[in-house]
Amino acid sequence: MSTINHQVRLAARPVGDPRPTDWEHVEETVGEPGDGEFLVQVLCLSIDPAMRGWMNAGRSYIRPVEIGEVMRAGAVGRVIASRHSGFAVGDHVSGSFGVQEYCLSGGRSVTKVDPAAAPLPTYLGALGMSGLTAYFGLIDIGRPEPGQTVVVSGAAGAVGSVVGQIAKILGCRVIGIAGGEAKCRLVVDEFGFDAAIDYKSEDVRKALRDQAPSGVDVYFDNVGGDVLDAVLPRLARGARVIVCGAVSQYNSASPQGPANYLSLLVNRATMTGMVVFDYADRYAEGTARLATWRAEGRLKSLEDVVSGGVAEFPDTLMRPFRGENHGKLVLKIAD
Ligand SMILES: NC(=O)c1ccc[n+]([C@@H]2O[C@H](COP(=O)([O-])OP(=O)(O)OC[C@H]3O[C@@H](n4cnc5c(N)ncnc54)[C@H](OP(=O)(O)O)[C@@H]3O)[C@@H](O)[C@H]2O)c1
């Protein structure tokens, strides 16, 4: 009996917030692996705000998803058939398998993961791309020194929660910016940040004057927009701003740039964009360090797992833009 693969394909390029009509739900028969291929049953999908950017046409750090193509998504799954010498039936793997239930792979950029060492969703979060983004962005570009003040936005999210914890491990004072009292409590009580600022109810610029009286040495920006503009005037001399993402701007046709950028001049500061894919040849180093910190109990990983399968993808993708996720957002596809 043939198996049906439920997929979500891009039907139209969204203007503003993606709508249900921007997606096409397709059923296909699952193919047999050819020579050098294996078949993955997808178990968990990584839901990333960056997916919104991949839906746009035009030049970016990665090619756009084409109309009619299965939506790109990082995922973990299990090999269920193989004609590849490096991957055997029963192996658990992580790769870009897309928003679908089954994926034929030739093994490119696929890594094996060990479900005995960590739950599978963690390989999409602290031990996956989110963790690696936090690690390389903070350490390579932020270059924090012990005693310095590190501020991170999106602090209760996948990348931000790891950034703050690494900065604490490195001996920094860490301030998180997040939306709402519950997320601010999570950031301090669960992830061990020194302080949190609720950008929805507080004046961020004023709060930073109290929380970081000597200025901000490293700002890891996940959200852009007004929050970025509120942090810039509080930079310390020689500060490093990491432009990791701009969740507040991804659905806007005319993204808002920073008005307070002259603070970079006054403070001899730098603002640097980073893309985690540039560190592919160092993923093993990053993953090993993150796994060690996790095993030592110094790095907590929080995953927000939504169930419902691929049909739930369009709505789940909107959750980070509504601030509905705590930690890494994962869509469960199968047990
Ligand atoms: N450069 C790279 O290589 C790379 C790699 C991975 C991820 N990223 C970027 O890293 C950032 C964080 O990704 P993530 O997966 O960790 O997402 P996330 O932080 O888990 O989720 C996004 C969070 O953004 C916040 N947010 C939403 N709208 C906002 C607004 N208007 N203003 C301020 N905050 C808002 C929400 O938290 P609140 O409830 O606190 O508002 C939401 O939970 C994203 O910008 C993503 O694109 C970059």
XYZ file of C-alpha atoms and ligand atoms in Angstrom:
383
model
C 0.000 0.000 0.000
C 1.417 3.417 -0.930
C 1.908 6.072 1.747
C 0.552 9.581 1.305
C 2.811 12.564 1.966
C 0.914 15.660 3.119
C 2.798 18.812 2.160
C 2.416 22.575 2.458
C 3.581 24.442 -0.643
C 3.939 28.176 -1.248
C 0.989 29.286 -3.396
C 1.521 33.062 -3.464
C 3.981 35.642 -2.184
C 2.365 37.378 0.790
C 1.863 41.080 1.114
C 2.023 41.892 4.815
C 0.950 39.030 7.088
C 0.782 35.657 5.274
C -2.824 34.543 4.670
C -4.254 31.016 4.376
C -4.538 31.540 0.593
C -0.743 31.945 0.363
C -0.478 28.195 1.021
C -1.478 25.107 -0.912
C -2.073 21.810 0.909
C -0.963 18.953 -1.356
C -1.043 15.144 -1.096
C 1.583 13.108 -2.921
C 2.535 9.456 -2.946
C 5.801 8.874 -1.082
C 8.615 7.845 -3.446
C 11.182 5.053 -2.994
C 14.779 6.109 -2.296
C 17.065 5.803 -5.309
C 20.772 4.902 -5.137
C 22.483 7.171 -2.572
C 19.170 8.341 -1.114
C 17.171 7.703 2.049
C 13.601 8.398 3.104
C 12.962 10.454 6.242
C 9.724 10.468 8.182
C 9.549 14.015 9.516
C 8.785 14.137 13.250
C 9.234 17.792 14.272
C 9.441 21.025 12.280
C 11.353 24.123 13.283
C 9.136 27.219 13.086
C 11.265 30.294 12.464
C 10.301 33.947 11.998
C 12.879 33.983 9.171
C 10.552 31.765 7.123
C 8.543 34.901 6.413
C 11.562 36.344 4.565
C 12.073 33.147 2.555
C 8.569 33.668 1.079
C 9.605 36.965 -0.539
C 11.050 37.275 -4.032
C 14.375 39.024 -4.406
C 17.913 38.846 -3.198
C 18.573 37.654 0.338
C 21.094 35.478 2.176
C 19.263 32.408 0.867
C 17.291 31.842 -2.344
C 13.548 32.468 -2.060
C 11.147 29.521 -1.868
C 9.586 29.289 -5.329
C 5.842 29.394 -5.913
C 4.644 25.778 -5.945
C 7.654 24.560 -3.957
C 7.343 22.738 -0.611
C 7.955 25.374 2.071
C 11.516 25.192 3.362
C 11.826 24.185 7.031
C 14.442 22.742 9.307
C 13.275 19.479 10.850
C 14.214 16.334 12.706
C 13.019 12.926 11.627
C 13.728 9.216 11.414
C 15.178 7.288 8.467
C 12.597 4.699 7.393
C 14.184 3.416 4.159
C 17.721 3.806 2.889
C 19.974 3.153 -0.076
C 22.649 5.484 1.322
C 25.795 4.028 2.900
C 25.961 6.764 5.581
C 22.369 6.635 6.845
C 20.617 3.504 8.096
C 16.978 2.750 8.873
C 16.294 3.885 12.439
C 18.825 6.753 12.418
C 17.479 10.062 13.702
C 18.504 12.984 11.531
C 18.297 16.761 11.349
C 18.114 18.646 8.064
C 16.119 20.959 5.830
C 13.287 18.504 5.106
C 10.491 21.046 4.454
C 6.880 21.324 5.568
C 5.857 17.764 4.723
C 5.531 14.367 6.357
C 8.187 12.521 4.356
C 11.323 13.691 2.574
C 13.698 11.909 0.198
C 17.247 13.070 0.914
C 20.695 12.582 -0.594
C 22.250 13.476 2.776
C 23.461 16.989 1.966
C 23.639 19.094 5.171
C 21.933 16.277 7.088
C 23.358 15.393 10.508
C 22.583 12.501 12.809
C 21.142 13.308 16.220
C 20.917 11.149 19.323
C 17.449 10.999 20.938
C 19.014 9.365 24.007
C 21.176 12.452 24.640
C 18.404 15.073 24.278
C 14.719 15.201 23.276
C 14.325 15.616 19.503
C 12.870 19.189 19.669
C 16.023 20.331 21.493
C 17.973 19.594 18.280
C 15.923 22.369 16.664
C 16.414 24.725 19.623
C 19.412 25.095 21.938
C 21.304 22.244 20.218
C 20.172 23.292 16.736
C 20.218 26.378 14.527
C 18.801 28.648 17.261
C 21.595 27.690 19.663
C 24.251 28.006 16.976
C 22.947 31.440 15.978
C 23.148 32.573 19.591
C 26.600 31.058 20.052
C 28.331 32.443 16.966
C 26.519 35.780 16.978
C 27.332 36.495 20.610
C 30.835 35.053 20.781
C 32.214 35.965 17.353
C 30.532 39.287 16.760
C 29.531 40.401 20.257
C 32.890 39.411 21.795
C 31.571 39.945 25.347
C 34.071 40.255 28.178
C 33.441 39.261 31.804
C 31.772 42.090 33.703
C 30.384 43.720 30.560
C 26.684 44.380 30.053
C 24.890 42.331 27.394
C 21.337 43.186 26.324
C 19.254 40.847 24.170
C 15.793 41.347 22.675
C 13.391 38.504 21.970
C 14.824 37.316 25.282
C 12.198 34.650 26.011
C 12.489 33.201 22.515
C 14.608 30.485 20.936
C 17.730 32.489 20.100
C 17.435 35.172 22.796
C 17.096 32.753 25.708
C 20.311 31.005 24.664
C 22.179 34.292 24.063
C 21.443 35.444 27.604
C 22.449 32.151 29.175
C 25.750 32.032 27.267
C 26.472 35.617 28.280
C 25.888 34.642 31.939
C 28.218 31.651 31.547
C 30.843 34.085 30.197
C 30.501 36.273 33.313
C 28.485 39.164 31.912
C 25.622 41.169 33.373
C 22.627 40.225 31.223
C 19.433 42.163 30.586
C 16.644 40.659 28.495
C 13.927 42.571 26.662
C 10.649 40.697 26.211
C 6.930 41.326 25.865
C 4.797 40.983 28.987
C 5.263 40.221 32.657
C 5.172 36.428 32.298
C 7.976 36.372 29.721
C 10.059 38.788 31.816
C 9.653 36.481 34.813
C 10.661 33.488 32.681
C 13.795 35.279 31.524
C 14.959 36.021 35.073
C 13.625 33.017 37.030
C 14.155 30.244 34.493
C 17.016 31.451 32.294
C 18.903 33.297 35.055
C 19.213 36.742 33.464
C 20.030 39.570 35.884
C 17.061 41.693 34.809
C 14.295 41.911 32.237
C 12.528 44.862 30.623
C 8.953 44.554 29.384
C 8.969 46.568 26.170
C 5.169 46.476 26.074
C 4.677 48.301 29.382
C 8.008 50.021 30.097
C 10.015 52.801 28.498
C 12.985 50.688 27.349
C 15.385 53.610 27.072
C 14.598 54.776 30.593
C 14.700 51.261 32.031
C 18.144 50.759 30.502
C 19.377 53.912 32.191
C 18.554 52.212 35.523
C 19.585 48.673 34.630
C 22.742 49.505 32.656
C 24.043 52.762 34.129
C 27.470 52.351 32.470
C 25.901 51.625 29.103
C 25.344 48.560 26.943
C 28.526 46.852 25.737
C 26.815 44.224 23.571
C 23.321 44.416 22.106
C 22.046 41.237 20.419
C 19.080 42.397 18.345
C 16.404 39.912 17.331
C 13.507 42.297 16.815
C 14.617 45.619 15.264
C 12.157 48.536 15.072
C 11.377 50.621 18.154
C 13.259 48.333 20.541
C 16.486 48.712 18.547
C 16.011 52.464 18.504
C 15.501 52.517 22.275
C 18.729 50.582 22.931
C 21.017 52.539 20.565
C 21.193 55.725 22.700
C 22.297 53.603 25.678
C 25.371 52.061 23.998
C 28.686 52.160 25.855
C 31.844 53.309 24.116
C 33.083 50.614 21.726
C 29.794 48.675 21.889
C 28.985 45.866 19.460
C 25.451 45.546 18.058
C 24.626 42.193 16.463
C 21.881 42.399 13.840
C 20.520 38.870 14.068
C 16.949 39.550 13.018
C 14.057 42.002 12.999
C 10.848 40.142 13.839
C 8.980 43.431 14.234
C 9.667 44.301 10.579
C 9.347 41.038 8.616
C 5.688 41.573 7.691
C 6.180 45.203 6.739
C 6.517 46.349 3.130
C 8.708 49.258 4.261
C 10.849 48.147 7.208
C 11.662 50.834 9.757
C 15.374 51.629 10.014
C 17.117 52.908 13.155
C 16.709 56.658 13.684
C 19.242 56.724 16.534
C 22.141 55.323 14.498
C 24.400 58.307 15.215
C 24.961 56.708 18.606
C 27.326 54.387 16.701
C 29.439 57.384 15.749
C 29.397 59.017 19.176
C 30.253 55.754 20.931
C 32.681 54.346 18.303
C 30.361 51.381 18.158
C 29.747 48.806 15.425
C 26.567 47.216 14.133
C 27.139 43.953 12.272
C 24.779 41.626 10.476
C 25.233 37.886 11.008
C 23.937 34.803 9.213
C 24.431 31.491 10.971
C 25.013 29.613 7.678
C 28.385 31.404 7.378
C 29.573 29.316 10.321
C 28.750 25.926 8.771
C 32.356 24.745 9.012
C 32.277 25.459 12.769
C 28.867 23.945 13.636
C 30.577 20.956 15.306
C 32.495 23.287 17.635
C 29.338 25.231 18.531
C 27.176 22.154 19.023
C 29.795 20.465 21.228
C 30.073 23.515 23.483
C 26.320 23.986 23.741
C 25.844 20.270 24.508
C 28.508 20.407 27.230
C 26.882 23.433 28.899
C 23.502 21.687 28.691
C 24.916 18.472 30.191
C 26.508 20.508 33.010
C 23.096 22.060 33.761
C 24.310 25.544 32.821
C 22.193 25.906 29.660
C 18.455 25.342 29.780
C 16.531 24.578 26.663
C 12.846 25.404 26.436
C 10.731 24.132 23.557
C 7.161 25.168 22.833
C 5.745 22.171 20.977
C 2.514 22.582 19.008
C 0.750 19.455 17.787
C -1.524 18.988 14.810
C 0.695 18.075 11.889
C 1.492 19.970 8.692
C -2.074 21.327 8.405
C -1.299 23.527 11.415
C 1.758 25.078 9.775
C 0.166 28.307 8.409
C -1.230 29.336 11.787
C 1.810 28.132 13.760
C 4.077 30.289 11.594
C 2.189 33.380 12.801
C 2.640 32.602 16.500
C 6.085 34.239 16.898
C 4.747 37.405 15.269
C 1.955 37.421 17.861
C 4.492 36.759 20.639
C 2.767 33.490 21.483
C 5.856 31.285 21.812
C 8.001 30.664 24.878
C 11.408 29.338 23.846
C 11.834 27.402 20.614
C 8.627 26.953 18.627
C 8.301 23.441 17.192
C 5.453 21.870 15.223
C 5.067 18.169 15.930
C 4.341 16.180 12.780
C 4.433 12.582 14.075
C 5.337 10.621 17.235
N 20.749 35.725 11.351
C 20.575 34.411 11.470
O 21.361 33.601 10.999
C 19.379 33.948 12.223
C 19.172 32.591 12.512
C 18.048 32.225 13.272
C 17.163 33.206 13.693
N 17.396 34.502 13.345
C 16.524 35.580 13.806
O 16.585 35.624 15.209
C 15.403 36.227 15.692
C 14.814 35.367 16.790
O 14.379 34.145 16.227
P 13.740 33.056 17.152
O 13.545 31.841 16.335
O 14.502 32.970 18.415
O 12.311 33.702 17.434
P 11.633 33.836 18.840
O 12.384 34.882 19.610
O 11.482 32.509 19.452
O 10.183 34.396 18.468
C 10.049 35.702 18.047
C 9.688 36.645 19.206
O 9.769 37.979 18.725
C 9.000 38.789 19.562
N 8.274 39.789 18.774
C 7.277 39.571 17.873
N 6.844 40.740 17.361
C 7.587 41.719 17.974
C 7.606 43.136 17.889
N 6.779 43.800 17.078
N 8.505 43.816 18.640
C 9.333 43.160 19.477
N 9.365 41.827 19.613
C 8.502 41.112 18.877
C 8.006 37.884 20.290
O 8.378 37.858 21.651
P 7.710 38.898 22.695
O 6.463 38.220 23.191
O 8.777 39.060 23.700
O 7.383 40.144 21.937
C 8.253 36.511 19.673
O 8.037 35.486 20.582
C 14.489 36.395 14.487
O 14.593 37.727 14.035
C 15.062 35.437 13.476
O 14.756 35.793 12.169
C 18.480 34.882 12.637
